[in-house]
PDB file of C-alpha atoms in Angstrom:
ATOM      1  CA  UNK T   1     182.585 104.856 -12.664  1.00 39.00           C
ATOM      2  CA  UNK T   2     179.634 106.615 -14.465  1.00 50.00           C
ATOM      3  CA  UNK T   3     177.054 104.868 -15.313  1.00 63.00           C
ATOM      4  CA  UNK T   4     174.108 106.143 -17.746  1.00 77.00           C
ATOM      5  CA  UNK T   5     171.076 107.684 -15.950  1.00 90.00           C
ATOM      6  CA  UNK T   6     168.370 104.968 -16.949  1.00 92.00           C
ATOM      7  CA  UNK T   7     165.082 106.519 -17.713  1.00 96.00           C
ATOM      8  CA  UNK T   8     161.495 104.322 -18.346  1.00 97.00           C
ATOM      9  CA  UNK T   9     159.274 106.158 -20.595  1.00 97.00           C
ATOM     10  CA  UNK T  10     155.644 104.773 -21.193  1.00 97.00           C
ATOM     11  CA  UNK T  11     154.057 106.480 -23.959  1.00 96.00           C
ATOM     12  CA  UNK T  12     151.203 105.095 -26.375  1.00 93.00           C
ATOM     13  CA  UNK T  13     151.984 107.499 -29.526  1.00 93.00           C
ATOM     14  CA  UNK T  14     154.589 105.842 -31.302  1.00 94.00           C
ATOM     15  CA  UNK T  15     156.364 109.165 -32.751  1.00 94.00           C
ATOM     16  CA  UNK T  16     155.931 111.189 -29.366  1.00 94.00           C
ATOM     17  CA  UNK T  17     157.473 108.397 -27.784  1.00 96.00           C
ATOM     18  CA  UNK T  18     160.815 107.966 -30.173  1.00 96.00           C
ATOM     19  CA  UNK T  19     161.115 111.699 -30.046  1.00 95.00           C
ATOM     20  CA  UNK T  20     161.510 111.739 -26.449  1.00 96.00           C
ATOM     21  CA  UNK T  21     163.677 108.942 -26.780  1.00 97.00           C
ATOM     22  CA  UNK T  22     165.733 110.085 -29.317  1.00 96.00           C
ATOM     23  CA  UNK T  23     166.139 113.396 -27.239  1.00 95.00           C
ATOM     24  CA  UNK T  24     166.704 111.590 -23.781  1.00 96.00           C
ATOM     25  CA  UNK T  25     169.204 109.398 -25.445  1.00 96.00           C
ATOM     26  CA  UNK T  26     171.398 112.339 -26.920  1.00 95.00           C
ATOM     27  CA  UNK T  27     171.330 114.120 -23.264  1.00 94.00           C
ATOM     28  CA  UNK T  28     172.832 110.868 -23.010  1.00 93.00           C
ATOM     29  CA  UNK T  29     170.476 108.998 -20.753  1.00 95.00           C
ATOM     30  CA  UNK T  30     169.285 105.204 -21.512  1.00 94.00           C
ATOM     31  CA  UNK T  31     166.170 104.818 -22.260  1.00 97.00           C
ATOM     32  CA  UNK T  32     163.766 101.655 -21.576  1.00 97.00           C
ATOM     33  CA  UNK T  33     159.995 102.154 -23.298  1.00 97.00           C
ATOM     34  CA  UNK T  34     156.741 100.821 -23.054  1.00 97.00           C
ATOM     35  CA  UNK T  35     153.611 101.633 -25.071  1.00 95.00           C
ATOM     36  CA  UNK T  36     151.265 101.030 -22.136  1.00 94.00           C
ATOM     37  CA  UNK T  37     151.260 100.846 -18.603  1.00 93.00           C
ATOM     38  CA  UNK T  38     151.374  96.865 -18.015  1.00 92.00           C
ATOM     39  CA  UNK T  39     154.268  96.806 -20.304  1.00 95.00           C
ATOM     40  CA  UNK T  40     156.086  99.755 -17.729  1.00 95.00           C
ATOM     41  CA  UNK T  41     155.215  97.918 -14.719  1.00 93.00           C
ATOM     42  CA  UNK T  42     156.661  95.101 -16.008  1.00 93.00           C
ATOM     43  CA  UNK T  43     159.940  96.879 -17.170  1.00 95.00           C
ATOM     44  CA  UNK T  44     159.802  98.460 -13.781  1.00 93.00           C
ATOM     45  CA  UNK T  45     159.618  95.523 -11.851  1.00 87.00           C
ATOM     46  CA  UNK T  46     162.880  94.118 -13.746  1.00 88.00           C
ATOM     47  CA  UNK T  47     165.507  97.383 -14.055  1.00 87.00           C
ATOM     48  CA  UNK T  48     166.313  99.985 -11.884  1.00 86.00           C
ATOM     49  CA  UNK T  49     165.652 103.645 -12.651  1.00 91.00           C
ATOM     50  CA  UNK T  50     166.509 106.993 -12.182  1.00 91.00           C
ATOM     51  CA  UNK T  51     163.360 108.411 -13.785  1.00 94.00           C
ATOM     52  CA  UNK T  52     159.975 107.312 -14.606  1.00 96.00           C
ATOM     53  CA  UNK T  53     158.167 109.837 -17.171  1.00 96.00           C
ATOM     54  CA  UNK T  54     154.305 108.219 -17.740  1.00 94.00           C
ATOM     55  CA  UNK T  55     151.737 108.966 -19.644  1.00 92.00           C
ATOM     56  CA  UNK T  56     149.008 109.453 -18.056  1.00 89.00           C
ATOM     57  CA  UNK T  57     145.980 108.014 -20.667  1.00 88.00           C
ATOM     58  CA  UNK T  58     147.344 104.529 -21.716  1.00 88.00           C
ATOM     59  CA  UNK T  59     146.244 101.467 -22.740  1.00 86.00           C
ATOM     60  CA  UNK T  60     145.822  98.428 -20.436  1.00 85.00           C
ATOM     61  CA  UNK T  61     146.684 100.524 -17.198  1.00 86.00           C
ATOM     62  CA  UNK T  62     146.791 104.073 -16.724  1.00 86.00           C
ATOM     63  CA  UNK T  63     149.460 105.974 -15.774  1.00 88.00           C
ATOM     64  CA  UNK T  64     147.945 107.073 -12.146  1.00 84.00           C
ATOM     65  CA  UNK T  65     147.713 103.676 -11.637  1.00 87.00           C
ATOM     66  CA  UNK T  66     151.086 102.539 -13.012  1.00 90.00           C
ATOM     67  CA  UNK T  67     152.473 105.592 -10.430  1.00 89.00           C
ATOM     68  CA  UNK T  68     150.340 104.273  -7.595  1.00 85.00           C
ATOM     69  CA  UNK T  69     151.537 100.900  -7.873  1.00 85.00           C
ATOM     70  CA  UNK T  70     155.419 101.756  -8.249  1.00 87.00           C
ATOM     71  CA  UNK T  71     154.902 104.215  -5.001  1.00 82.00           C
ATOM     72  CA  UNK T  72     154.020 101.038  -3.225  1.00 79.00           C
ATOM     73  CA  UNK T  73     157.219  99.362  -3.802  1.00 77.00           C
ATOM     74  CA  UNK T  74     159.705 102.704  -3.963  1.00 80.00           C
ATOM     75  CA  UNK T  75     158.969 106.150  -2.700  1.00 79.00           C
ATOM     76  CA  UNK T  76     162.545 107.459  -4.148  1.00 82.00           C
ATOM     77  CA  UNK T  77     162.519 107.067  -7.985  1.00 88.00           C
ATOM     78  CA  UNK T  78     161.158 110.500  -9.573  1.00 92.00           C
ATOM     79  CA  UNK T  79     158.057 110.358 -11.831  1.00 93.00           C
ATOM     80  CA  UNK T  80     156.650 112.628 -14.308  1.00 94.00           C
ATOM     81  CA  UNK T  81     153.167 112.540 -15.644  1.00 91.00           C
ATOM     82  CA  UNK T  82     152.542 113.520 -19.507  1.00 90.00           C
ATOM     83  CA  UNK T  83     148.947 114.349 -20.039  1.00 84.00           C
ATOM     84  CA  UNK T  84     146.866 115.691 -22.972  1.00 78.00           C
ATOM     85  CA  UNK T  85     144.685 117.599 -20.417  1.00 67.00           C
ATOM     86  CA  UNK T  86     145.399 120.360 -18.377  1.00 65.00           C
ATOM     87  CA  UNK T  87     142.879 120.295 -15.380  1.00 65.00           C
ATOM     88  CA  UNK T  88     143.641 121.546 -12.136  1.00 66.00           C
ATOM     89  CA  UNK T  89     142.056 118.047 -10.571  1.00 67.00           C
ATOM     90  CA  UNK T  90     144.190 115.564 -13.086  1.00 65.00           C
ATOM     91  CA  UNK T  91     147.902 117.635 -11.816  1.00 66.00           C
ATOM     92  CA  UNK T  92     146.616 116.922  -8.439  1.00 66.00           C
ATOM     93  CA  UNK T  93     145.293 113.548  -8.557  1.00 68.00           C
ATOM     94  CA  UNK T  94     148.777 113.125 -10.304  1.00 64.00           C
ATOM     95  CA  UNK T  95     150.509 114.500  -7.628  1.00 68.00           C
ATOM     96  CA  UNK T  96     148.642 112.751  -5.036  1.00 67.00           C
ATOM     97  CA  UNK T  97     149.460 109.615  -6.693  1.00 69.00           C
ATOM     98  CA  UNK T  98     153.213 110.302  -6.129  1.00 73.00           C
ATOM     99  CA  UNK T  99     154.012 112.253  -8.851  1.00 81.00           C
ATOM    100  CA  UNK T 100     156.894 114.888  -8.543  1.00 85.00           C
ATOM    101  CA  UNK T 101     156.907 116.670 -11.702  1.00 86.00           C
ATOM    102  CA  UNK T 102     153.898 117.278 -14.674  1.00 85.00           C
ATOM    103  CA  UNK T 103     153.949 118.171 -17.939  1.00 87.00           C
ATOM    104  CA  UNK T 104     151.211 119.403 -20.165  1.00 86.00           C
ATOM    105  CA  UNK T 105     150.823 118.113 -24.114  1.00 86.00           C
ATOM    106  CA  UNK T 106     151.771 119.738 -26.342  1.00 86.00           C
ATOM    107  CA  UNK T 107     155.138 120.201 -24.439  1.00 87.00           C
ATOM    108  CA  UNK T 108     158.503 121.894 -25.516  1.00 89.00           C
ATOM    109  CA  UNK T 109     161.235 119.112 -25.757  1.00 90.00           C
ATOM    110  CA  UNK T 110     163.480 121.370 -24.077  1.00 90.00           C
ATOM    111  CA  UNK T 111     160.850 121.877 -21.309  1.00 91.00           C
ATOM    112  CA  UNK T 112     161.094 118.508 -20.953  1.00 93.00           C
ATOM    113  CA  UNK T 113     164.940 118.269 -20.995  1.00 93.00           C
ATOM    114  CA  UNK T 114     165.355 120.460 -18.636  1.00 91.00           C
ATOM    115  CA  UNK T 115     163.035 118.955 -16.347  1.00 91.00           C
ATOM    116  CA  UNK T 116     164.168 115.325 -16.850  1.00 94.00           C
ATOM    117  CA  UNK T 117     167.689 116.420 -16.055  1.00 91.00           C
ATOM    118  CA  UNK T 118     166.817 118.216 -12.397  1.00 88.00           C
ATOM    119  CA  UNK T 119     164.304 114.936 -11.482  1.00 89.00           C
ATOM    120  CA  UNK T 120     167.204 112.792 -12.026  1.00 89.00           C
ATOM    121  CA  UNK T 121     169.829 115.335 -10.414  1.00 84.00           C
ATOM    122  CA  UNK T 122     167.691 115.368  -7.154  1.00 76.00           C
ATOM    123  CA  UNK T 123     167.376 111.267  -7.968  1.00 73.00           C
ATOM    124  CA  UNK T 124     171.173 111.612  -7.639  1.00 72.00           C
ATOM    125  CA  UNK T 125     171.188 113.477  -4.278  1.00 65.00           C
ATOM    126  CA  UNK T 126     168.754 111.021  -2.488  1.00 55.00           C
ATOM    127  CA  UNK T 127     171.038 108.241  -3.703  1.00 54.00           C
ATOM    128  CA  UNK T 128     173.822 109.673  -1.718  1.00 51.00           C
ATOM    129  CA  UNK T 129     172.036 109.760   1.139  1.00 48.00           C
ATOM    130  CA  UNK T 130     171.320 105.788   1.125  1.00 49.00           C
ATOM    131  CA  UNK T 131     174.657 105.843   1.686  1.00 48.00           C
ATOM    132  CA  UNK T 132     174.868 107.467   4.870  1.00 58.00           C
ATOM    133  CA  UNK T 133     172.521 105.126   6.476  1.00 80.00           C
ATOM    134  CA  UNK T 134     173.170 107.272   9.757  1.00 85.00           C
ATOM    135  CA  UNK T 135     173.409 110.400  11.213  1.00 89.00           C
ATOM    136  CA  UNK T 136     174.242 111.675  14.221  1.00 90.00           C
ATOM    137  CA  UNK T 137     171.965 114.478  16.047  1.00 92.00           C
ATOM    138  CA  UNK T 138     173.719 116.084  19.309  1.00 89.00           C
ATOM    139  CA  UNK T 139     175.177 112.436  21.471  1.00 89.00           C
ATOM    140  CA  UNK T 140     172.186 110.505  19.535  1.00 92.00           C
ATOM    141  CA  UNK T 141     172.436 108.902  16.427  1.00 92.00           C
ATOM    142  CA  UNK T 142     169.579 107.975  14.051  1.00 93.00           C
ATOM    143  CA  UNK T 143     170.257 104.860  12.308  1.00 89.00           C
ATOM    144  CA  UNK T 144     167.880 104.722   9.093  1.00 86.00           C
ATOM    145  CA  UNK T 145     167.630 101.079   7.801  1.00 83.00           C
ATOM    146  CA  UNK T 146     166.850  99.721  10.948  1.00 86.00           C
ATOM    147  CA  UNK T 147     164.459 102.453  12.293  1.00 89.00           C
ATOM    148  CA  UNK T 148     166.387 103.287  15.302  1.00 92.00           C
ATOM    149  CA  UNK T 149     167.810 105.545  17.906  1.00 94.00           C
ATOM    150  CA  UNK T 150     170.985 104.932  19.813  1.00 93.00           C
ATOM    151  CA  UNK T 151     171.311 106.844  22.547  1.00 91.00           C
ATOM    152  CA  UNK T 152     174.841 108.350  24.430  1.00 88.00           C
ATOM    153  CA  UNK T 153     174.523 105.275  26.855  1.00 91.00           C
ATOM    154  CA  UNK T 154     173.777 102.814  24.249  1.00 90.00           C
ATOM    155  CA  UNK T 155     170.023 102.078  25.002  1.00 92.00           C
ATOM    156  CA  UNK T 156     167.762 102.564  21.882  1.00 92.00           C
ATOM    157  CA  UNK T 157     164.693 103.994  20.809  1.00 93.00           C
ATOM    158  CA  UNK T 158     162.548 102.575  18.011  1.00 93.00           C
ATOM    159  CA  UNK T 159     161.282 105.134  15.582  1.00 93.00           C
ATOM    160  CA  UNK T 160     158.431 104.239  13.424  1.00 90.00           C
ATOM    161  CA  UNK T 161     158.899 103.880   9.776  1.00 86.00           C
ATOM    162  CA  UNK T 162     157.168 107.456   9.101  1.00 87.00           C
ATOM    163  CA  UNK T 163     159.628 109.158  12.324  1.00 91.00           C
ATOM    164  CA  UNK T 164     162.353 107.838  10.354  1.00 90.00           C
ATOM    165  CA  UNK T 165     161.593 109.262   6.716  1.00 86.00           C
ATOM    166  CA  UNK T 166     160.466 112.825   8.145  1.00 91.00           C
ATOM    167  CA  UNK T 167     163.729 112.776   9.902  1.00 93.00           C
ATOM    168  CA  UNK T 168     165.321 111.724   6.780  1.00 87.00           C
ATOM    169  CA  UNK T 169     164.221 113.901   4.184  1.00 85.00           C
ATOM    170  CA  UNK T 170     164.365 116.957   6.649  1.00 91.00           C
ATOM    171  CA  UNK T 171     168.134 115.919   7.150  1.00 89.00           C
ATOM    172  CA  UNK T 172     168.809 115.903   3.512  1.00 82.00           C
ATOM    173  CA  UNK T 173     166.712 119.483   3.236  1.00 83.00           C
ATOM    174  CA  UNK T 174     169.147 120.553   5.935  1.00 87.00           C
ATOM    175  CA  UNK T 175     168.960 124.621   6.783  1.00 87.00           C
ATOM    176  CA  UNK T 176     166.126 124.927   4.226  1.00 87.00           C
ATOM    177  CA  UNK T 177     162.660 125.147   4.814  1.00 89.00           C
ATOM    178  CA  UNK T 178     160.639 121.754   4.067  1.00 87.00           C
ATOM    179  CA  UNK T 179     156.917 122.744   2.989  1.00 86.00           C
ATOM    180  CA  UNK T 180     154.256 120.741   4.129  1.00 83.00           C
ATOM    181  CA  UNK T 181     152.958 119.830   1.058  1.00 78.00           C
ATOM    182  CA  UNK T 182     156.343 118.609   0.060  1.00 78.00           C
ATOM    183  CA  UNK T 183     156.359 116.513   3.580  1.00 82.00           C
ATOM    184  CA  UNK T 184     153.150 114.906   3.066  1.00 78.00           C
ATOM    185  CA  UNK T 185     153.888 114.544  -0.404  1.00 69.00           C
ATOM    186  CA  UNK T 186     157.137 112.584   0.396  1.00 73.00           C
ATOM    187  CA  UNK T 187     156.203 110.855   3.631  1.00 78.00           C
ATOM    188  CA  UNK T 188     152.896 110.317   3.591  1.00 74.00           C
ATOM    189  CA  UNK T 189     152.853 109.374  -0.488  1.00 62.00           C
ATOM    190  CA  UNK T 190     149.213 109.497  -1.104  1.00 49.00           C
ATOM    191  CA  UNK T 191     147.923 106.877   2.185  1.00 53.00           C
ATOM    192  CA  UNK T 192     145.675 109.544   3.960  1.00 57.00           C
ATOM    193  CA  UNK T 193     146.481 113.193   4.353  1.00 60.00           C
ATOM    194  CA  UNK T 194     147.314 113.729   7.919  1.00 63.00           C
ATOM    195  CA  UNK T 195     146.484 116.958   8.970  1.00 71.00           C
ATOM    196  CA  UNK T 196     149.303 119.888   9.712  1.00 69.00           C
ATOM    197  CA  UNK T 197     148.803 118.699  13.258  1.00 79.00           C
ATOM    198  CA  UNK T 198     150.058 115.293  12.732  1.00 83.00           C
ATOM    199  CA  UNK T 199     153.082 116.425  11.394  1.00 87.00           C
ATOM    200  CA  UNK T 200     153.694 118.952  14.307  1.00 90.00           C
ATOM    201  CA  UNK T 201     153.000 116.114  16.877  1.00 91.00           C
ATOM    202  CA  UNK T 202     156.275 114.718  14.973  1.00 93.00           C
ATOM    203  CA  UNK T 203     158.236 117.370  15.164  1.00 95.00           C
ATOM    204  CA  UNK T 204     157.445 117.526  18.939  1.00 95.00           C
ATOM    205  CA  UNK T 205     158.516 114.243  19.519  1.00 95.00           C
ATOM    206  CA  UNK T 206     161.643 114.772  17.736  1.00 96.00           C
ATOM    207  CA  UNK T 207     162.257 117.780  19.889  1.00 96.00           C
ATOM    208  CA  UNK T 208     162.157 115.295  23.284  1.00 95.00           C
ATOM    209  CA  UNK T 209     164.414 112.827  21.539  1.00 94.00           C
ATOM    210  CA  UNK T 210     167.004 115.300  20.158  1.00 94.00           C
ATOM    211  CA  UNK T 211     167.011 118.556  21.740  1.00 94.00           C
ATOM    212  CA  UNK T 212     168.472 119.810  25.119  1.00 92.00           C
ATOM    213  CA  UNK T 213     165.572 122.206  25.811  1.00 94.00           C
ATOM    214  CA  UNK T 214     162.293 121.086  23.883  1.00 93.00           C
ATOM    215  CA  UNK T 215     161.161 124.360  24.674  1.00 93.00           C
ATOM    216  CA  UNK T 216     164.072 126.240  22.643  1.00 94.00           C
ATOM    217  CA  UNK T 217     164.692 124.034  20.086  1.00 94.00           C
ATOM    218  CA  UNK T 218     168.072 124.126  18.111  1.00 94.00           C
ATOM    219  CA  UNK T 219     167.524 121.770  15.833  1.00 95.00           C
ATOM    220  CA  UNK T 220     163.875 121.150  14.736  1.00 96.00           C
ATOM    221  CA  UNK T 221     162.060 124.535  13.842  1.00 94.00           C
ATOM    222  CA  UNK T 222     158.265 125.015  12.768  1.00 92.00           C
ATOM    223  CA  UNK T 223     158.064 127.916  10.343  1.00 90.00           C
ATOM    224  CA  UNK T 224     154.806 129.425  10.065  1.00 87.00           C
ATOM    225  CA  UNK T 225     152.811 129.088   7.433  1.00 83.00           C
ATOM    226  CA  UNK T 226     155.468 127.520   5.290  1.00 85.00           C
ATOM    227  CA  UNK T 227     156.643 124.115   7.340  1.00 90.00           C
ATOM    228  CA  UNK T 228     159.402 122.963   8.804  1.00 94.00           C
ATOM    229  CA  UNK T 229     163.254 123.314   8.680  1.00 94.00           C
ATOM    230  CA  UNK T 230     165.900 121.081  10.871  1.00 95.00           C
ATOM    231  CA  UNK T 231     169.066 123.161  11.227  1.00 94.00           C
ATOM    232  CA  UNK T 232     172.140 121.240  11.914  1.00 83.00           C
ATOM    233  CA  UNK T 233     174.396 122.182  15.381  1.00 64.00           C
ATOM    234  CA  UNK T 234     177.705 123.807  14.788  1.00 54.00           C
ATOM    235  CA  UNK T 235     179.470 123.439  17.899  1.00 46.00           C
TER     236      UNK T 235
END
């Protein structure tokens, strides 16, 4: 059963903000809106989305902030930030607040469009993966709602919650390089930016839990000077 991609919009200017819902809703999406940023949280807090597209200068509550406080509660659901100004430190303030995608006024609708529809496409793809809540990795087998790793005999290993989303969204990146903007971006949201040697000590550790011979790894790879890339085994 299909259901209709929901999308919240928060935009203060009244006819910007029924053009991009009138456009949205004949891509076919539905389309929830709010004219400032308590309004969104509050829609936010009530329906389920596959998109969030904010302004980013709003009444009441910004959009960084609105961004910053739905990270809190859900790293998944895309946003987008709209913004009147194009300055290098506002996309990555934006970004660092959790955004995924940013769009300059004034903006193509088609721009747009297009961009909506791959945010909620790769929406789409993450949902899938909630539903494997597992995945096995040589005899071992990462379990991700409850943080943990079964081992051939049984016994377990706790991950921590951060283990167990690097693992995650280097699983769903399978055989594809994972930069590490894009890791701290997606793991580390915007708490404090670990340094690149954080994220190797993870990828160490994941390399005593998972492969045969830490030393040759099959599985977890560091690619330098772009990131990381877990390749899956084909025996």
């Amino acid at each position: 059963m299909q259901h209709k991609k929901r999308i919240l919009l928060a935009e203060d200017e009244e006819h910007l903000l029924e053009a991009i819902k009138l456009n949205l809703e004949l891509e076919g999406y539905k389309v929830s809106t709010a004219k400032n940023g308590k309004k969104a949280l509050q829609l936010f807090k009530e329906e389920r989305f596959n998109l969030i597209i904010l302004d980013v200068m709003m009444p009441e509550i910004d959009g960084f902030v609105v961004a910053e406080t739905i990270r809190l509660e859900n790293s998944e659901v895309p946003i987008m930030f709209l913004t009147a100004k194009n300055t290098n430190e506002d996309k990555i303030s934006g970004l660092k607040k959790g955004a995924d995608d940013y769009l300059t006024k004034p903006f193509n609708l088609e721009e747009l469009i297009l961009r909506v529809n791959n945010l909620v496409k790769r929406s789409l793809k993450g949902e899938d993966l909630k539903e494997f809540n597992s995945y096995k990795i040589g005899d071992k087998t990462i379990h991700f709602n409850s943080f943990e790793l079964v081992n051939e005999d049984g016994s377990i290993t706790a991950l921590t919650k951060k283990e167990t989303m690097l693992l995650k969204l280097l699983i769903e990146r399978r055989n594809e390089a994972v930069s590490r903007e894009q890791i701290l971006e997606t793991v580390w949201n915007y708490d404090v930016y670990p340094s690149t040697r954080t994220i190797d000590n993870f990828i160490l550790t994941f390399r005593k839990y998972f492969e045969p011979d830490p030393k040759n790894p099959v599985y977890f790879h560091s690619i330098r000077g772009v990131g990381y890339k877990f390749t899956e085994d084909h025996h």
